[in-house]
Amino acid sequence: MMLMLRSFGAMLLIPFRYGGLVREMVRREIVVRTNGTWLGGLWILIQPALQVIAFWFLLEIVLKVRSPGTVVFIHYFLVAMIPWIMLSETLGRSASVFYEFSHFYQRTVFPLAVLPWVPLLMAALVYGPIYLLTCLYLLGPESLIKAAGVIFLLTLWLVPFCYFFALAGLFFREVRQLVPFLLTLALYVTPILYQPEALPERFREAIKLNPFADLIALMEGLMNGLVMTPDQWMRPLILWLIVCPLVWIVFLKAEPYIRDEL
């Protein structure tokens, strides 16, 4: 138990322990992405905002997609799709984060534990405000606290998986090629583009094997008032409690070899 608590503390306190460094790396990310543009850092928010508007225009205005349930389809879709894009970008970039920032640590002393946090915090900074504004528009001011909770809990849940994908992508380079495909596949087997009730009966039990399906169900339950069951809370929590200490132990064991891998 003490080992588990130390692992949680060590991993989750990295942004506070190296606060100045983390802020500088995030600032650098924004500058690199928007360097030379007239609107500068505003593009960090404009790009995902335009993506959300495109989704809304296609599904609500052009295709006029309607849901058979009580929830408006565009509400159901965007409440889950924006966090999914955040999740997908975070894990996809985590797989190459040690390769991407190798120039930081190969010749200098650098806290390697900071790097898996960079894509996660960057994605939260980009998609968090867009999610709040979308929920404000679709669901009203009373949804803002819940929307902030969704982004916070998703960020927290993703932490150990960022470390896992970062290590996997470094030591098994094929992972960097596979992750985008696997995340696209996961999107289609996660109830975002459709509601679980649209699945044939025999597939509804199988979907419980997908941890992302529980996350989406919790988001829909919190934001759209859909039914949430206790096991939809327990499965992601148990998975997180198992993965957190294991990944941190593996990271500490692998840390001396990271600099030699590239």
mmCIF file of C-alpha atoms in Angstrom:
data_model
loop_
_atom_site.group_PDB
_atom_site.id
_atom_site.type_symbol
_atom_site.label_atom_id
_atom_site.label_comp_id
_atom_site.label_asym_id
_atom_site.label_seq_id
_atom_site.Cartn_x
_atom_site.Cartn_y
_atom_site.Cartn_z
ATOM 1 C CA MET A 1 0.000 0.000 0.000
ATOM 2 C CA MET A 2 2.814 2.431 0.854
ATOM 3 C CA LEU A 3 4.523 1.650 -2.442
ATOM 4 C CA MET A 4 1.279 2.391 -4.275
ATOM 5 C CA LEU A 5 0.798 5.703 -2.459
ATOM 6 C CA ARG A 6 4.403 6.748 -3.130
ATOM 7 C CA SER A 7 3.966 5.897 -6.797
ATOM 8 C CA PHE A 8 0.804 7.969 -7.049
ATOM 9 C CA GLY A 9 2.428 10.889 -5.275
ATOM 10 C CA ALA A 10 5.644 10.796 -7.290
ATOM 11 C CA MET A 11 3.881 10.641 -10.651
ATOM 12 C CA LEU A 12 1.030 13.062 -9.998
ATOM 13 C CA LEU A 13 3.191 15.703 -8.309
ATOM 14 C CA ILE A 14 5.641 16.062 -11.218
ATOM 15 C CA PRO A 15 3.962 19.249 -12.583
ATOM 16 C CA PHE A 16 4.245 20.835 -9.120
ATOM 17 C CA ARG A 17 7.770 19.621 -8.433
ATOM 18 C CA TYR A 18 9.008 20.983 -11.765
ATOM 19 C CA GLY A 19 6.418 23.710 -12.194
ATOM 20 C CA GLY A 20 8.677 26.278 -13.814
ATOM 21 C CA LEU A 21 10.078 23.792 -16.308
ATOM 22 C CA VAL A 22 6.637 22.441 -17.194
ATOM 23 C CA ARG A 23 5.259 25.937 -17.786
ATOM 24 C CA GLU A 24 8.231 26.833 -19.971
ATOM 25 C CA MET A 25 7.847 23.692 -22.076
ATOM 26 C CA VAL A 26 4.136 24.336 -22.582
ATOM 27 C CA ARG A 27 4.887 27.961 -23.498
ATOM 28 C CA ARG A 28 7.516 26.751 -25.956
ATOM 29 C CA GLU A 29 4.973 24.372 -27.485
ATOM 30 C CA ILE A 30 2.557 27.232 -28.102
ATOM 31 C CA VAL A 31 5.283 29.414 -29.623
ATOM 32 C CA VAL A 32 6.541 26.648 -31.923
ATOM 33 C CA ARG A 33 3.025 25.804 -33.138
ATOM 34 C CA THR A 34 2.001 29.387 -33.838
ATOM 35 C CA ASN A 35 5.278 31.089 -34.715
ATOM 36 C CA GLY A 36 4.947 33.550 -37.586
ATOM 37 C CA THR A 37 1.135 33.737 -37.530
ATOM 38 C CA TRP A 38 -0.765 36.990 -37.051
ATOM 39 C CA LEU A 39 -3.031 35.642 -34.329
ATOM 40 C CA GLY A 40 -0.220 33.904 -32.467
ATOM 41 C CA GLY A 41 -1.267 31.760 -29.519
ATOM 42 C CA LEU A 42 -4.952 32.252 -30.292
ATOM 43 C CA TRP A 43 -4.587 29.597 -33.005
ATOM 44 C CA ILE A 44 -4.232 27.032 -30.230
ATOM 45 C CA LEU A 45 -7.923 27.597 -29.475
ATOM 46 C CA ILE A 46 -9.138 28.626 -32.918
ATOM 47 C CA GLN A 47 -8.176 25.339 -34.593
ATOM 48 C CA PRO A 48 -10.184 23.028 -32.269
ATOM 49 C CA ALA A 49 -13.033 25.563 -32.204
ATOM 50 C CA LEU A 50 -13.277 25.411 -35.995
ATOM 51 C CA GLN A 51 -13.247 21.616 -35.778
ATOM 52 C CA VAL A 52 -16.189 21.651 -33.370
ATOM 53 C CA ILE A 53 -18.082 24.108 -35.593
ATOM 54 C CA ALA A 54 -17.461 21.834 -38.585
ATOM 55 C CA PHE A 55 -18.872 18.843 -36.658
ATOM 56 C CA TRP A 56 -21.924 20.882 -35.660
ATOM 57 C CA PHE A 57 -22.553 22.174 -39.184
ATOM 58 C CA LEU A 58 -22.205 18.730 -40.787
ATOM 59 C CA LEU A 59 -24.297 16.765 -38.296
ATOM 60 C CA GLU A 60 -26.917 19.329 -37.317
ATOM 61 C CA ILE A 61 -27.373 21.465 -40.425
ATOM 62 C CA VAL A 62 -26.364 19.305 -43.402
ATOM 63 C CA LEU A 63 -27.127 15.721 -42.348
ATOM 64 C CA LYS A 64 -29.712 16.609 -39.681
ATOM 65 C CA VAL A 65 -28.773 13.525 -37.670
ATOM 66 C CA ARG A 66 -31.323 12.718 -34.980
ATOM 67 C CA SER A 67 -31.076 10.411 -32.012
ATOM 68 C CA PRO A 68 -33.809 7.899 -31.134
ATOM 69 C CA GLY A 69 -33.359 8.702 -27.438
ATOM 70 C CA THR A 70 -34.190 11.756 -25.365
ATOM 71 C CA VAL A 71 -30.766 13.386 -25.881
ATOM 72 C CA VAL A 72 -30.195 15.568 -28.933
ATOM 73 C CA PHE A 73 -27.608 13.783 -31.074
ATOM 74 C CA ILE A 74 -25.257 16.744 -31.459
ATOM 75 C CA HIS A 75 -25.228 17.098 -27.653
ATOM 76 C CA TYR A 76 -24.505 13.395 -27.241
ATOM 77 C CA PHE A 77 -21.767 13.478 -29.870
ATOM 78 C CA LEU A 78 -19.845 16.613 -28.885
ATOM 79 C CA VAL A 79 -19.968 15.903 -25.137
ATOM 80 C CA ALA A 80 -17.910 12.784 -25.829
ATOM 81 C CA MET A 81 -16.063 13.639 -29.047
ATOM 82 C CA ILE A 82 -14.107 16.620 -27.727
ATOM 83 C CA PRO A 83 -12.671 14.651 -24.770
ATOM 84 C CA TRP A 84 -11.991 11.786 -27.173
ATOM 85 C CA ILE A 85 -9.930 14.052 -29.449
ATOM 86 C CA MET A 86 -8.028 15.231 -26.362
ATOM 87 C CA LEU A 87 -7.419 11.616 -25.320
ATOM 88 C CA SER A 88 -6.409 10.547 -28.827
ATOM 89 C CA GLU A 89 -3.970 13.418 -29.340
ATOM 90 C CA THR A 90 -2.455 12.869 -25.905
ATOM 91 C CA LEU A 91 -1.806 9.140 -26.299
ATOM 92 C CA GLY A 92 -0.790 9.447 -29.937
ATOM 93 C CA ARG A 93 1.832 12.058 -29.170
ATOM 94 C CA SER A 94 2.938 10.340 -25.954
ATOM 95 C CA ALA A 95 4.195 7.412 -28.023
ATOM 96 C CA SER A 96 6.825 9.664 -29.625
ATOM 97 C CA VAL A 97 7.465 12.163 -26.831
ATOM 98 C CA PHE A 98 10.902 10.810 -25.830
ATOM 99 C CA TYR A 99 11.968 10.783 -29.471
ATOM 100 C CA GLU A 100 10.555 14.276 -30.072
ATOM 101 C CA PHE A 101 12.357 15.838 -27.106
ATOM 102 C CA SER A 102 15.543 13.765 -27.229
ATOM 103 C CA HIS A 103 17.620 16.919 -27.795
ATOM 104 C CA PHE A 104 16.630 18.067 -24.303
ATOM 105 C CA TYR A 105 18.054 15.135 -22.400
ATOM 106 C CA GLN A 106 20.797 13.469 -24.455
ATOM 107 C CA ARG A 107 23.508 15.994 -23.639
ATOM 108 C CA THR A 108 22.223 17.643 -20.478
ATOM 109 C CA VAL A 109 20.790 16.688 -17.115
ATOM 110 C CA PHE A 110 17.038 16.770 -17.574
ATOM 111 C CA PRO A 111 14.158 15.331 -15.481
ATOM 112 C CA LEU A 112 12.771 12.709 -17.864
ATOM 113 C CA ALA A 113 9.616 12.283 -15.794
ATOM 114 C CA VAL A 114 8.441 15.701 -17.033
ATOM 115 C CA LEU A 115 8.205 14.714 -20.703
ATOM 116 C CA PRO A 116 5.101 12.437 -20.612
ATOM 117 C CA TRP A 117 3.211 15.317 -19.009
ATOM 118 C CA VAL A 118 3.865 17.700 -21.916
ATOM 119 C CA PRO A 119 1.407 16.249 -24.485
ATOM 120 C CA LEU A 120 -1.191 15.719 -21.756
ATOM 121 C CA LEU A 121 -1.074 19.261 -20.386
ATOM 122 C CA MET A 122 -0.936 20.712 -23.872
ATOM 123 C CA ALA A 123 -4.038 18.778 -24.940
ATOM 124 C CA ALA A 124 -5.884 19.784 -21.750
ATOM 125 C CA LEU A 125 -4.939 23.427 -22.332
ATOM 126 C CA VAL A 126 -6.240 23.269 -25.920
ATOM 127 C CA TYR A 127 -9.406 21.213 -25.528
ATOM 128 C CA GLY A 128 -10.405 22.139 -21.976
ATOM 129 C CA PRO A 129 -11.569 25.700 -22.808
ATOM 130 C CA ILE A 130 -13.242 24.491 -26.031
ATOM 131 C CA TYR A 131 -15.124 21.837 -24.076
ATOM 132 C CA LEU A 132 -16.315 24.383 -21.523
ATOM 133 C CA LEU A 133 -17.520 26.771 -24.234
ATOM 134 C CA THR A 134 -19.254 23.967 -26.139
ATOM 135 C CA CYS A 135 -21.055 22.726 -23.033
ATOM 136 C CA LEU A 136 -21.984 26.289 -22.122
ATOM 137 C CA TYR A 137 -23.573 26.764 -25.556
ATOM 138 C CA LEU A 138 -25.286 23.372 -25.750
ATOM 139 C CA LEU A 139 -26.226 22.672 -22.135
ATOM 140 C CA GLY A 140 -26.227 26.026 -20.367
ATOM 141 C CA PRO A 141 -24.207 27.649 -17.545
ATOM 142 C CA GLU A 142 -25.134 24.932 -15.040
ATOM 143 C CA SER A 143 -23.021 22.467 -17.039
ATOM 144 C CA LEU A 144 -19.723 24.328 -16.590
ATOM 145 C CA ILE A 145 -18.692 22.823 -13.268
ATOM 146 C CA LYS A 146 -19.439 19.318 -14.528
ATOM 147 C CA ALA A 147 -17.567 20.002 -17.778
ATOM 148 C CA ALA A 148 -14.522 21.206 -15.832
ATOM 149 C CA GLY A 149 -14.756 18.032 -13.737
ATOM 150 C CA VAL A 150 -14.797 15.887 -16.885
ATOM 151 C CA ILE A 151 -11.597 17.479 -18.222
ATOM 152 C CA PHE A 152 -9.868 17.329 -14.834
ATOM 153 C CA LEU A 153 -10.721 13.670 -14.209
ATOM 154 C CA LEU A 154 -9.825 12.677 -17.770
ATOM 155 C CA THR A 155 -6.455 14.426 -17.419
ATOM 156 C CA LEU A 156 -5.821 12.628 -14.127
ATOM 157 C CA TRP A 157 -6.861 9.252 -15.552
ATOM 158 C CA LEU A 158 -4.578 9.620 -18.575
ATOM 159 C CA VAL A 159 -1.382 10.272 -16.592
ATOM 160 C CA PRO A 160 -0.141 6.658 -16.204
ATOM 161 C CA PHE A 161 -1.137 5.814 -19.774
ATOM 162 C CA CYS A 162 1.008 8.704 -21.035
ATOM 163 C CA TYR A 163 4.014 7.139 -19.298
ATOM 164 C CA PHE A 164 3.093 3.701 -20.636
ATOM 165 C CA PHE A 165 2.799 4.878 -24.254
ATOM 166 C CA ALA A 166 5.950 7.003 -23.942
ATOM 167 C CA LEU A 167 8.017 4.003 -22.802
ATOM 168 C CA ALA A 168 6.397 1.638 -25.301
ATOM 169 C CA GLY A 169 7.013 4.055 -28.165
ATOM 170 C CA LEU A 170 10.659 4.467 -27.209
ATOM 171 C CA PHE A 171 11.647 0.825 -26.706
ATOM 172 C CA PHE A 172 9.295 -0.674 -29.313
ATOM 173 C CA ARG A 173 9.328 1.726 -32.228
ATOM 174 C CA GLU A 174 6.549 -0.066 -34.103
ATOM 175 C CA VAL A 175 4.225 1.251 -31.384
ATOM 176 C CA ARG A 176 4.574 4.748 -32.847
ATOM 177 C CA GLN A 177 3.209 3.437 -36.142
ATOM 178 C CA LEU A 178 0.433 1.360 -34.577
ATOM 179 C CA VAL A 179 -0.992 3.847 -32.071
ATOM 180 C CA PRO A 180 -2.832 6.104 -34.597
ATOM 181 C CA PHE A 181 -4.484 3.056 -36.194
ATOM 182 C CA LEU A 182 -5.433 1.539 -32.828
ATOM 183 C CA LEU A 183 -6.921 4.820 -31.603
ATOM 184 C CA THR A 184 -8.965 5.171 -34.802
ATOM 185 C CA LEU A 185 -10.191 1.603 -34.358
ATOM 186 C CA ALA A 186 -11.026 2.322 -30.707
ATOM 187 C CA LEU A 187 -13.150 5.294 -31.791
ATOM 188 C CA TYR A 188 -15.415 3.033 -33.847
ATOM 189 C CA VAL A 189 -15.912 0.521 -31.039
ATOM 190 C CA THR A 190 -16.620 3.256 -28.466
ATOM 191 C CA PRO A 191 -20.190 4.663 -28.255
ATOM 192 C CA ILE A 192 -19.461 8.172 -29.499
ATOM 193 C CA LEU A 193 -20.801 8.094 -33.041
ATOM 194 C CA TYR A 194 -23.769 6.058 -31.825
ATOM 195 C CA GLN A 195 -25.538 5.191 -28.588
ATOM 196 C CA PRO A 196 -25.006 1.742 -27.016
ATOM 197 C CA GLU A 197 -28.680 0.918 -27.629
ATOM 198 C CA ALA A 198 -27.954 0.981 -31.369
ATOM 199 C CA LEU A 199 -25.693 -2.067 -31.015
ATOM 200 C CA PRO A 200 -27.036 -5.600 -31.451
ATOM 201 C CA GLU A 201 -27.724 -7.258 -28.092
ATOM 202 C CA ARG A 202 -24.808 -9.680 -28.402
ATOM 203 C CA PHE A 203 -22.304 -6.824 -28.678
ATOM 204 C CA ARG A 204 -23.464 -4.816 -25.672
ATOM 205 C CA GLU A 205 -21.699 -7.071 -23.162
ATOM 206 C CA ALA A 206 -18.534 -7.196 -25.260
ATOM 207 C CA ILE A 207 -18.273 -3.411 -25.190
ATOM 208 C CA LYS A 208 -17.556 -3.611 -21.456
ATOM 209 C CA LEU A 209 -14.091 -4.895 -22.379
ATOM 210 C CA ASN A 210 -13.337 -1.467 -23.823
ATOM 211 C CA PRO A 211 -12.191 0.847 -20.980
ATOM 212 C CA PHE A 212 -12.890 3.886 -23.142
ATOM 213 C CA ALA A 213 -16.562 2.890 -23.351
ATOM 214 C CA ASP A 214 -16.890 3.339 -19.585
ATOM 215 C CA LEU A 215 -15.249 6.761 -19.753
ATOM 216 C CA ILE A 216 -17.661 7.867 -22.461
ATOM 217 C CA ALA A 217 -20.642 6.487 -20.526
ATOM 218 C CA LEU A 218 -19.571 8.493 -17.467
ATOM 219 C CA MET A 219 -19.208 11.679 -19.517
ATOM 220 C CA GLU A 220 -22.629 11.188 -21.067
ATOM 221 C CA GLY A 221 -24.124 10.435 -17.677
ATOM 222 C CA LEU A 222 -22.661 13.536 -16.059
ATOM 223 C CA MET A 223 -23.323 15.945 -18.896
ATOM 224 C CA ASN A 224 -26.511 14.608 -20.507
ATOM 225 C CA GLY A 225 -28.150 12.922 -17.533
ATOM 226 C CA LEU A 226 -27.950 9.406 -18.956
ATOM 227 C CA VAL A 227 -27.888 6.351 -16.712
ATOM 228 C CA MET A 228 -24.563 5.506 -15.047
ATOM 229 C CA THR A 229 -24.025 2.156 -13.356
ATOM 230 C CA PRO A 230 -21.586 1.480 -10.474
ATOM 231 C CA ASP A 231 -19.438 -0.820 -12.620
ATOM 232 C CA GLN A 232 -18.900 2.006 -15.116
ATOM 233 C CA TRP A 233 -17.193 3.902 -12.306
ATOM 234 C CA MET A 234 -15.375 0.924 -10.852
ATOM 235 C CA ARG A 235 -13.754 -0.512 -13.987
ATOM 236 C CA PRO A 236 -11.850 2.673 -14.979
ATOM 237 C CA LEU A 237 -10.914 3.332 -11.348
ATOM 238 C CA ILE A 238 -9.575 -0.184 -10.754
ATOM 239 C CA LEU A 239 -7.650 -0.091 -14.027
ATOM 240 C CA TRP A 240 -6.117 3.263 -13.049
ATOM 241 C CA LEU A 241 -5.191 2.039 -9.559
ATOM 242 C CA ILE A 242 -3.437 -0.985 -11.066
ATOM 243 C CA VAL A 243 -1.656 0.787 -13.907
ATOM 244 C CA CYS A 244 -0.411 3.799 -11.926
ATOM 245 C CA PRO A 245 2.091 2.071 -9.595
ATOM 246 C CA LEU A 246 3.120 -0.528 -12.186
ATOM 247 C CA VAL A 247 3.943 2.068 -14.830
ATOM 248 C CA TRP A 248 5.830 4.256 -12.377
ATOM 249 C CA ILE A 249 7.958 1.313 -11.221
ATOM 250 C CA VAL A 250 8.704 0.362 -14.837
ATOM 251 C CA PHE A 251 9.577 3.975 -15.635
ATOM 252 C CA LEU A 252 12.059 4.160 -12.747
ATOM 253 C CA LYS A 253 13.651 0.895 -13.882
ATOM 254 C CA ALA A 254 13.839 2.074 -17.498
ATOM 255 C CA GLU A 255 14.978 5.640 -16.802
ATOM 256 C CA PRO A 256 18.749 4.908 -16.860
ATOM 257 C CA TYR A 257 18.397 3.358 -20.341
ATOM 258 C CA ILE A 258 16.241 6.025 -21.987
ATOM 259 C CA ARG A 259 19.164 8.246 -22.934
ATOM 260 C CA ASP A 260 20.937 5.352 -24.636
ATOM 261 C CA GLU A 261 17.967 4.159 -26.645
ATOM 262 C CA LEU A 262 18.095 6.820 -29.399
#
